[in-house]
Tab-separated table of C-alpha atoms in Angstrom:
chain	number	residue	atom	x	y	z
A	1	UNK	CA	90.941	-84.789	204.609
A	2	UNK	CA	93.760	-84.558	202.000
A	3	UNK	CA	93.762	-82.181	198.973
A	4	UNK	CA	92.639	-85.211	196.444
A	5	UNK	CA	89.735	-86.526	198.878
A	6	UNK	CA	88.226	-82.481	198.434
A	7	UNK	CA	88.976	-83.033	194.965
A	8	UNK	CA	86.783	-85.891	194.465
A	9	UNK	CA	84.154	-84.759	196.148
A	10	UNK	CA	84.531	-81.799	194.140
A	11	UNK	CA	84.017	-83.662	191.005
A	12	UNK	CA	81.276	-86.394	192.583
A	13	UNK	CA	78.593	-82.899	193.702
A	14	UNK	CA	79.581	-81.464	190.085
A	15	UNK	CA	78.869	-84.600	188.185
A	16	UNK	CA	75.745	-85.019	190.270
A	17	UNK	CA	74.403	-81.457	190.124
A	18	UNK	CA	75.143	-81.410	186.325
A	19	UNK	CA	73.448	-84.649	185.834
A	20	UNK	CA	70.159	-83.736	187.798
A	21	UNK	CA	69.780	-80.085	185.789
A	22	UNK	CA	69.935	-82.387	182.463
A	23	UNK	CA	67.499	-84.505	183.461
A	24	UNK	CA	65.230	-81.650	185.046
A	25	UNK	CA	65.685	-78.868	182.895
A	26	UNK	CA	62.849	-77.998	180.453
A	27	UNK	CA	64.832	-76.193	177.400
A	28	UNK	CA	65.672	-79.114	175.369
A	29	UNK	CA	69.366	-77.511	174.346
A	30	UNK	CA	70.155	-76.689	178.252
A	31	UNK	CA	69.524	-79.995	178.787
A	32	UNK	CA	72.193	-81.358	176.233
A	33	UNK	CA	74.781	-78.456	177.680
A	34	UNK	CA	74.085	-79.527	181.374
A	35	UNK	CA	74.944	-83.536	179.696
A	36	UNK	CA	77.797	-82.047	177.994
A	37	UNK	CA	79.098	-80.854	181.454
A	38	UNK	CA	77.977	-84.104	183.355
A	39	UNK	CA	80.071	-86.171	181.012
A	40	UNK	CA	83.383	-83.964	181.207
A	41	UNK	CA	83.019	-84.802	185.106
A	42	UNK	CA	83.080	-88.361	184.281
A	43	UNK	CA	86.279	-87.366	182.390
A	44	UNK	CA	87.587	-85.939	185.362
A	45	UNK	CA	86.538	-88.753	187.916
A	46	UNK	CA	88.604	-90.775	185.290
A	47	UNK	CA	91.414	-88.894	185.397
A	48	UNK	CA	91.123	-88.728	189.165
A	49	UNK	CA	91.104	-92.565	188.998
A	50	UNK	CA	94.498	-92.493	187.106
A	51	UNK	CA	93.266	-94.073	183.988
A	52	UNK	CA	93.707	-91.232	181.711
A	53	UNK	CA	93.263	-93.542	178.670
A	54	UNK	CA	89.677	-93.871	179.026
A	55	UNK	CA	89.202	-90.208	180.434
A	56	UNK	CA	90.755	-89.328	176.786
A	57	UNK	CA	88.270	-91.675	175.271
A	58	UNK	CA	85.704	-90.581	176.972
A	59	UNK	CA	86.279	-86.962	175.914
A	60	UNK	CA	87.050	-87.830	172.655
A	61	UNK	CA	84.023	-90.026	171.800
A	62	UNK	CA	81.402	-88.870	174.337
A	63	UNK	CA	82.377	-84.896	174.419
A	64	UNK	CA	83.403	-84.550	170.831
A	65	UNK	CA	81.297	-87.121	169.335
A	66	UNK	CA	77.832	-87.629	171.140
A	67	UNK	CA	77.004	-84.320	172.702
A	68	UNK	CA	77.668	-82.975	169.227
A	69	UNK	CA	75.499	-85.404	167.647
A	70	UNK	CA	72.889	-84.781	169.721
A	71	UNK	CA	72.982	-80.876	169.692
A	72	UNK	CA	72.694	-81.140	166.202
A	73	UNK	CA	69.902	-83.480	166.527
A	74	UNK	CA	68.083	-80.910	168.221
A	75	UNK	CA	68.553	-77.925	165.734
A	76	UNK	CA	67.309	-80.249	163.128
A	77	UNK	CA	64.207	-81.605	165.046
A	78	UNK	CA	63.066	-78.527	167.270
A	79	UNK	CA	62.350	-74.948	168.313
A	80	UNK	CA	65.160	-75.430	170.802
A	81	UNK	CA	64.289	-72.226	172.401
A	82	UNK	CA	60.791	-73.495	173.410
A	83	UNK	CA	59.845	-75.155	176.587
A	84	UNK	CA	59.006	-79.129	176.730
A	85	UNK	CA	55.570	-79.529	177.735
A	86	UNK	CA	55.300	-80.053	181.873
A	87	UNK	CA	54.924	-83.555	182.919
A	88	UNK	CA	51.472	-84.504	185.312
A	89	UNK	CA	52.663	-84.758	188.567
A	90	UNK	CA	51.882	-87.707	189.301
A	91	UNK	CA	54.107	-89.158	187.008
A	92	UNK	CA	56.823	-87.404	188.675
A	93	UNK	CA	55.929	-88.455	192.062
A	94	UNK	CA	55.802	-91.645	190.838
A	95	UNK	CA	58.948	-92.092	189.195
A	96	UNK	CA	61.204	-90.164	191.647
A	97	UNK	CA	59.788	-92.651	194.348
A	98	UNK	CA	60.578	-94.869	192.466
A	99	UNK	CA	64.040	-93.870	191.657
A	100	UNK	CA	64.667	-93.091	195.641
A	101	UNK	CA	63.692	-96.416	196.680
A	102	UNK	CA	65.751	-98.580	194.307
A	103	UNK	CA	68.650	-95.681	194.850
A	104	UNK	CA	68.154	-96.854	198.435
A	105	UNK	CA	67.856	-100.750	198.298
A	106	UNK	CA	70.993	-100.634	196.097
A	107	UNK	CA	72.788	-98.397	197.806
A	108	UNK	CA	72.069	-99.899	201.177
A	109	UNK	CA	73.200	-103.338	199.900
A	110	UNK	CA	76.630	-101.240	198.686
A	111	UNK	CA	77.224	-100.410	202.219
A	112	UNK	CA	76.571	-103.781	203.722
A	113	UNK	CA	79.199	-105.312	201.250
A	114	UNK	CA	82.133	-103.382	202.495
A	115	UNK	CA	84.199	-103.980	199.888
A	116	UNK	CA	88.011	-104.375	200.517
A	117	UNK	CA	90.204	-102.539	198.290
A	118	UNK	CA	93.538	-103.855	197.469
A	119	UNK	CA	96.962	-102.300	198.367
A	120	UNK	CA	98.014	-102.901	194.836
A	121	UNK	CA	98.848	-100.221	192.076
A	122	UNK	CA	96.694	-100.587	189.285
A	123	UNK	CA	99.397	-100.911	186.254
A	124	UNK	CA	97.821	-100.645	183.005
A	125	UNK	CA	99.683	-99.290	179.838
A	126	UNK	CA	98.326	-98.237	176.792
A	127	UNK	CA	101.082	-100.913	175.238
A	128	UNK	CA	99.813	-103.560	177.695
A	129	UNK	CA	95.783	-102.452	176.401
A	130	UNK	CA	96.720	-102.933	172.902
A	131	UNK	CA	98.464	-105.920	173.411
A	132	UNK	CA	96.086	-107.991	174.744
A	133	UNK	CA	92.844	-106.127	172.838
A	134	UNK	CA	94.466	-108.073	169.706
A	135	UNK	CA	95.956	-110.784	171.226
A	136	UNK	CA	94.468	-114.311	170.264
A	137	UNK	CA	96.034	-116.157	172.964
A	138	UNK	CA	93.500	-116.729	176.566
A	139	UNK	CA	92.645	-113.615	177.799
A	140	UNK	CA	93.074	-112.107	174.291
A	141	UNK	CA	90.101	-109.811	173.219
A	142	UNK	CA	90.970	-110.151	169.077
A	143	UNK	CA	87.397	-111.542	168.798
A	144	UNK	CA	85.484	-109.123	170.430
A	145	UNK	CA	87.528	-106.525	169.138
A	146	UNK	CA	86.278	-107.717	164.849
A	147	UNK	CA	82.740	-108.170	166.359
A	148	UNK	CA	82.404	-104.511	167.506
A	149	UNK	CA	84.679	-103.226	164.142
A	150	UNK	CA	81.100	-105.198	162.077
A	151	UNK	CA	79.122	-103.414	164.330
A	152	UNK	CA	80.262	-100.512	163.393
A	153	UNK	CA	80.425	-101.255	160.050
A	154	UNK	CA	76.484	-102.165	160.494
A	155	UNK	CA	75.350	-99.244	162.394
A	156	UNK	CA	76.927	-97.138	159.739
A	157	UNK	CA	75.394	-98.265	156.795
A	158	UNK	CA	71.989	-98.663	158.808
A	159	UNK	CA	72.248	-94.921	159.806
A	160	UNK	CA	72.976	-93.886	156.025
A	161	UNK	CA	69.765	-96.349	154.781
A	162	UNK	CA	67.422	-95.124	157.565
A	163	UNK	CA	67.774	-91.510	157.284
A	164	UNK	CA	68.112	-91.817	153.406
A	165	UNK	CA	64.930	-90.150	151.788
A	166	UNK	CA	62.713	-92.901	150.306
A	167	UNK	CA	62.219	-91.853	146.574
A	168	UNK	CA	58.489	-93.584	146.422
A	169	UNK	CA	57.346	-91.579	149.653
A	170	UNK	CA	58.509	-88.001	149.606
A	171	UNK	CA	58.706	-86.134	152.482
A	172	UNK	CA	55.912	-83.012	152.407
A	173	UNK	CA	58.417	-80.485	151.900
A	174	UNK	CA	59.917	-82.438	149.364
A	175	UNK	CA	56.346	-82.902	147.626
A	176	UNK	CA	55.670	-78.868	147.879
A	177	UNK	CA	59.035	-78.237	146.083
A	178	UNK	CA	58.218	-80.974	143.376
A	179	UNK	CA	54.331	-78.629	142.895
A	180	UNK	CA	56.112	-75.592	143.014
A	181	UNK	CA	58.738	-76.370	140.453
A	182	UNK	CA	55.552	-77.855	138.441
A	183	UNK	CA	53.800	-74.351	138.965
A	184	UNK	CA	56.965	-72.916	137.649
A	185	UNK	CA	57.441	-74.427	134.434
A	186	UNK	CA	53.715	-73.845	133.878
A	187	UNK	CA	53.716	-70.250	133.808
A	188	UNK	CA	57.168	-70.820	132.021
A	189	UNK	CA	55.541	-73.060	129.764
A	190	UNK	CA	52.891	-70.169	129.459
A	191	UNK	CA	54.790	-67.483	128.931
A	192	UNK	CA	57.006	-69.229	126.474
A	193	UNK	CA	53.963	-69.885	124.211
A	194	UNK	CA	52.650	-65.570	124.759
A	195	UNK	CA	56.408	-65.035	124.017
A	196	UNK	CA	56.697	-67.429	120.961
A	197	UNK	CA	60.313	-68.337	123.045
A	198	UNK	CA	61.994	-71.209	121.574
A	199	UNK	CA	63.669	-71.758	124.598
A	200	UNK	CA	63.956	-75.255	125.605
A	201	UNK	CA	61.867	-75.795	128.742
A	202	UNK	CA	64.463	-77.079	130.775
A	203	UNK	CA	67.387	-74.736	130.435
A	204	UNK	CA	64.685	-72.270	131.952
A	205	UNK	CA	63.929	-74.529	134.387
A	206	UNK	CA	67.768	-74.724	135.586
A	207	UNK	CA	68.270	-71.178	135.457
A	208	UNK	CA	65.202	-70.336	137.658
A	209	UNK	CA	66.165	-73.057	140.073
A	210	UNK	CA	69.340	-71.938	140.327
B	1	UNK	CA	93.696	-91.762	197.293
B	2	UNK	CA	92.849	-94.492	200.257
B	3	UNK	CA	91.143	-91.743	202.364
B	4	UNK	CA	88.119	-92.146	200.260
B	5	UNK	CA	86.569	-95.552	200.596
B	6	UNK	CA	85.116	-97.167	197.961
B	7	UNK	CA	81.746	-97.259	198.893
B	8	UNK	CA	81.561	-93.268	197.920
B	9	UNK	CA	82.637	-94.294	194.220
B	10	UNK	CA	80.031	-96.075	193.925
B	11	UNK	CA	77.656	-93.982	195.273
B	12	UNK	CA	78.679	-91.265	193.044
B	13	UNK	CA	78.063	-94.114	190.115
B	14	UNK	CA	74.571	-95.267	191.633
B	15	UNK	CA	73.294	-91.818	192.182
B	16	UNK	CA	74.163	-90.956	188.552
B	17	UNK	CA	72.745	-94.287	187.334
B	18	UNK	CA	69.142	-93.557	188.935
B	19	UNK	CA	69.260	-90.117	188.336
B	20	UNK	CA	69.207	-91.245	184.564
B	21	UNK	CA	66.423	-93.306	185.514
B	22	UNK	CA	64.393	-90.792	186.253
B	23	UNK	CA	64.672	-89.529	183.382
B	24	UNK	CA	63.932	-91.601	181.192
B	25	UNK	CA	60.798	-92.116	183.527
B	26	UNK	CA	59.561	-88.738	183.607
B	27	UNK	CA	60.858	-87.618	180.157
B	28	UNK	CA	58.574	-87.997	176.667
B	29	UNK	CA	60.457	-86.664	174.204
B	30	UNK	CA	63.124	-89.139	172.099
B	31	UNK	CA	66.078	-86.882	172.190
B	32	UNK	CA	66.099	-86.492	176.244
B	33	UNK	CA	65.569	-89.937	176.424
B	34	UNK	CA	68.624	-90.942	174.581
B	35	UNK	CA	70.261	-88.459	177.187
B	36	UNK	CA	69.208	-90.319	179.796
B	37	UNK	CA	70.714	-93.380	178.349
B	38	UNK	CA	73.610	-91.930	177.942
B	39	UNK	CA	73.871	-91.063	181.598
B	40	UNK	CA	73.299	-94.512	182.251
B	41	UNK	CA	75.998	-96.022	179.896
B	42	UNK	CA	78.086	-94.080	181.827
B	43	UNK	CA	77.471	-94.825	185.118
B	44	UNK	CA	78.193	-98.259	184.556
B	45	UNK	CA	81.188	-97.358	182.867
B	46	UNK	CA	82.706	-95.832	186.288
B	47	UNK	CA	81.559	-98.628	188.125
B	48	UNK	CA	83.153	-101.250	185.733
B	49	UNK	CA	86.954	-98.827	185.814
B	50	UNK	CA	86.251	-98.491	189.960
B	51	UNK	CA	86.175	-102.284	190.299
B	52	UNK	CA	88.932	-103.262	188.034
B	53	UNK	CA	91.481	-100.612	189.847
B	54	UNK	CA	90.602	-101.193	193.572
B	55	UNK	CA	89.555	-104.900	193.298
B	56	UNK	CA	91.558	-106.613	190.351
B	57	UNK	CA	94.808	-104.036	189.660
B	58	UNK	CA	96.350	-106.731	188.026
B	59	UNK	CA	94.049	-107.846	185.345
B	60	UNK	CA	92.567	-104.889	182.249
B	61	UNK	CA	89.296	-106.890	181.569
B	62	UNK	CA	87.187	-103.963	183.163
B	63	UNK	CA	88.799	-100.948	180.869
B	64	UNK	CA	88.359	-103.162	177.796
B	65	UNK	CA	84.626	-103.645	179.235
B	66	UNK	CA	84.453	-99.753	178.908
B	67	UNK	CA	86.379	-99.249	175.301
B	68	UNK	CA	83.746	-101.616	174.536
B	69	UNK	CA	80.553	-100.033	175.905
B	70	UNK	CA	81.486	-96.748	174.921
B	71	UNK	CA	81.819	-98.031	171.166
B	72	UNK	CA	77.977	-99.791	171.347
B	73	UNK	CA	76.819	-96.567	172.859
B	74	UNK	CA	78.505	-94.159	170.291
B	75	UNK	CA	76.860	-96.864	167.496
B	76	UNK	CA	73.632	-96.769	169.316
B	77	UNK	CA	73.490	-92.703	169.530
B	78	UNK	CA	73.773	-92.743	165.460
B	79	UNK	CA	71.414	-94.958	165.060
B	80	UNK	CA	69.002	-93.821	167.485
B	81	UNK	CA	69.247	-90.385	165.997
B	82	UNK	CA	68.473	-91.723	162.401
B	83	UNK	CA	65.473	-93.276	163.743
B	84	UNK	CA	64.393	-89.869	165.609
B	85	UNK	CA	64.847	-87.954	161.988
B	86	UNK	CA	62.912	-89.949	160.217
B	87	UNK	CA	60.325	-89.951	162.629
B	88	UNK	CA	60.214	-86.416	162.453
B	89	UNK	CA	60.169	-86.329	158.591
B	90	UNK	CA	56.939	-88.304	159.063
B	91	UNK	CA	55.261	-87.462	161.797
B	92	UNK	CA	56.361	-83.920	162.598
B	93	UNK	CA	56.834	-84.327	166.530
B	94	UNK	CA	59.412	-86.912	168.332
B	95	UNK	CA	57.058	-87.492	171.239
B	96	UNK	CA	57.102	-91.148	172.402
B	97	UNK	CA	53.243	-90.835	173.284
B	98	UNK	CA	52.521	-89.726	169.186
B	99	UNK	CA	54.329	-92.043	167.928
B	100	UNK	CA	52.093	-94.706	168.489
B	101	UNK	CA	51.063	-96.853	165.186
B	102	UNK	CA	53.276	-100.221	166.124
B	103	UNK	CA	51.321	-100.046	169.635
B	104	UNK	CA	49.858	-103.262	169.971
């Protein structure tokens, strides 16, 4: 067994260890931490592989982008210190027998295949990727390429319109501010007629706020 | 880089794939789900790189397969995480179970 065979299987048990703690793990932010390590192993299979285009993609969108969109995610929707309710055992029984036996069927039709690699060397260049992602010509993946830059386009805008904050329903926090600032420029209002203050009511209002 | 046959690749890619699976089986809440999606995503991704190098070394249709999928996914997190906020703004909690008014 050669230095780069140990090395794989290196890789392989961390990828799989790291994926199996996110998935189990009850502490919502371990979980994302244990992802965040599952996906750098992908990196690293990738850079095993000798693509190191898409391992730098991968770390670049996945590792820099997702994980980090996630984590904050979590700060902004939990007590991530808190442990996730346990799941009724059956439904874990369930599902991991699940999960074994189409593991199994799949893996045993893997096997059967035998699938003959090639002697070849795989020779991709980030020139030759760029070339033919805009190309036009057969084989050419312009199209594709202005379909996913819309997409983009789309998912951005819907993200900005879907976590905007509706003005006709506010949220309840938003509400108790709104009463509380009423509150306050009663009593204001209050003690600007005891005082006989000519204030205007708003300047108070912005100075208190502030 | 022969010495490990291919059918070990893929294990390592179907192992991850169902392991994902099992999460999002036995998981409730929104965020780990979208995890487990994740792991997924990816697990196809190594399978689509591992057949284009061994299989096809002359043709790039598999790496622009994963440039591809890792775009959708990165558009799909965003989105899928503006949903989850504004579920939370309304219904304090981002269990799957509570969230349960467009049942039926």
């Amino acid at each position: 067994m050669s230095a780069s065979a140990i090395i794989f299987y290196i890789i392989s048990a961390f990828i799989l260890v790291a994926g199996l703690l996110a998935m189990t793990t009850r502490k919502i932010f371990r979980s994302a931490i244990w992802l965040l390590f599952s996906l750098i192993g992908v990196a690293a299979l990738y850079f095993w592989l000798q693509v190191e285009f898409i391992a730098a993609v991968q770390i670049i969108v996945y590792v820099g982008g997702i994980v980090v969109l996630i984590i904050f995610s979590i700060f902004l929707t939990q007590q991530s210190g808190n442990e996730m309710p346990k799941q009724p055992l059956k439904r874990i029984i369930f599902s991991a027998l699940a999960v074994l036996s189409g593991f199994g069927l799949t893996f045993l039709q893997i096997a059967k295949y035998n699938f003959q690699p090639t002697t070849k060397n795989f020779d991709w260049s980030v020139s030759k990727i760029g070339s033919q992602m805009l190309g036009t010509k057969a084989g050419g993946y312009a199209l594709p390429f202005e379909v996913v830059s819309m997409l983009l386009l789309a998912a951005m805008i819907a993200c900005i319109v879907i976590a905007m904050k509706a003005p006709s329903h506010p949220a309840p926090e938003a509400k108790e501010l709104e009463d509380s600032k009423k509150n306050l420029a009663r009593t204001l209002e209050l003690s600007n007629i005891k005082s006989q203050n000519v204030l205007p009511l708003e300047e108070d209002l912005g100075g208190a706020s502030t | 880089m022969s010495e490990v046959p291919m059918s070990h690749i893929l294990f390592v890619s179907t192992a991850l794939f169902f392991i994902g699976m099992y999460g999002l089986f036995t998981r409730r809440n929104m965020i780990t789900m979208l995890m487990a999606i994740e792991l997924i995503l990816n697990s196809v991704n190594i399978n689509f790189v591992v057949f284009n190098k061994y299989l096809y070394p002359e043709k790039l249709d598999g790496i622009f397969f994963v440039i591809f999928i890792i775009t959708i996914a990165a558009a799909e997190a965003a989105i899928a995480i503006a949903i989850i906020i504004n579920l939370y703004r309304s219904h304090r909690s981002i269990d799957v179970d509570k969230a349960s008014e467009m049942k039926w």
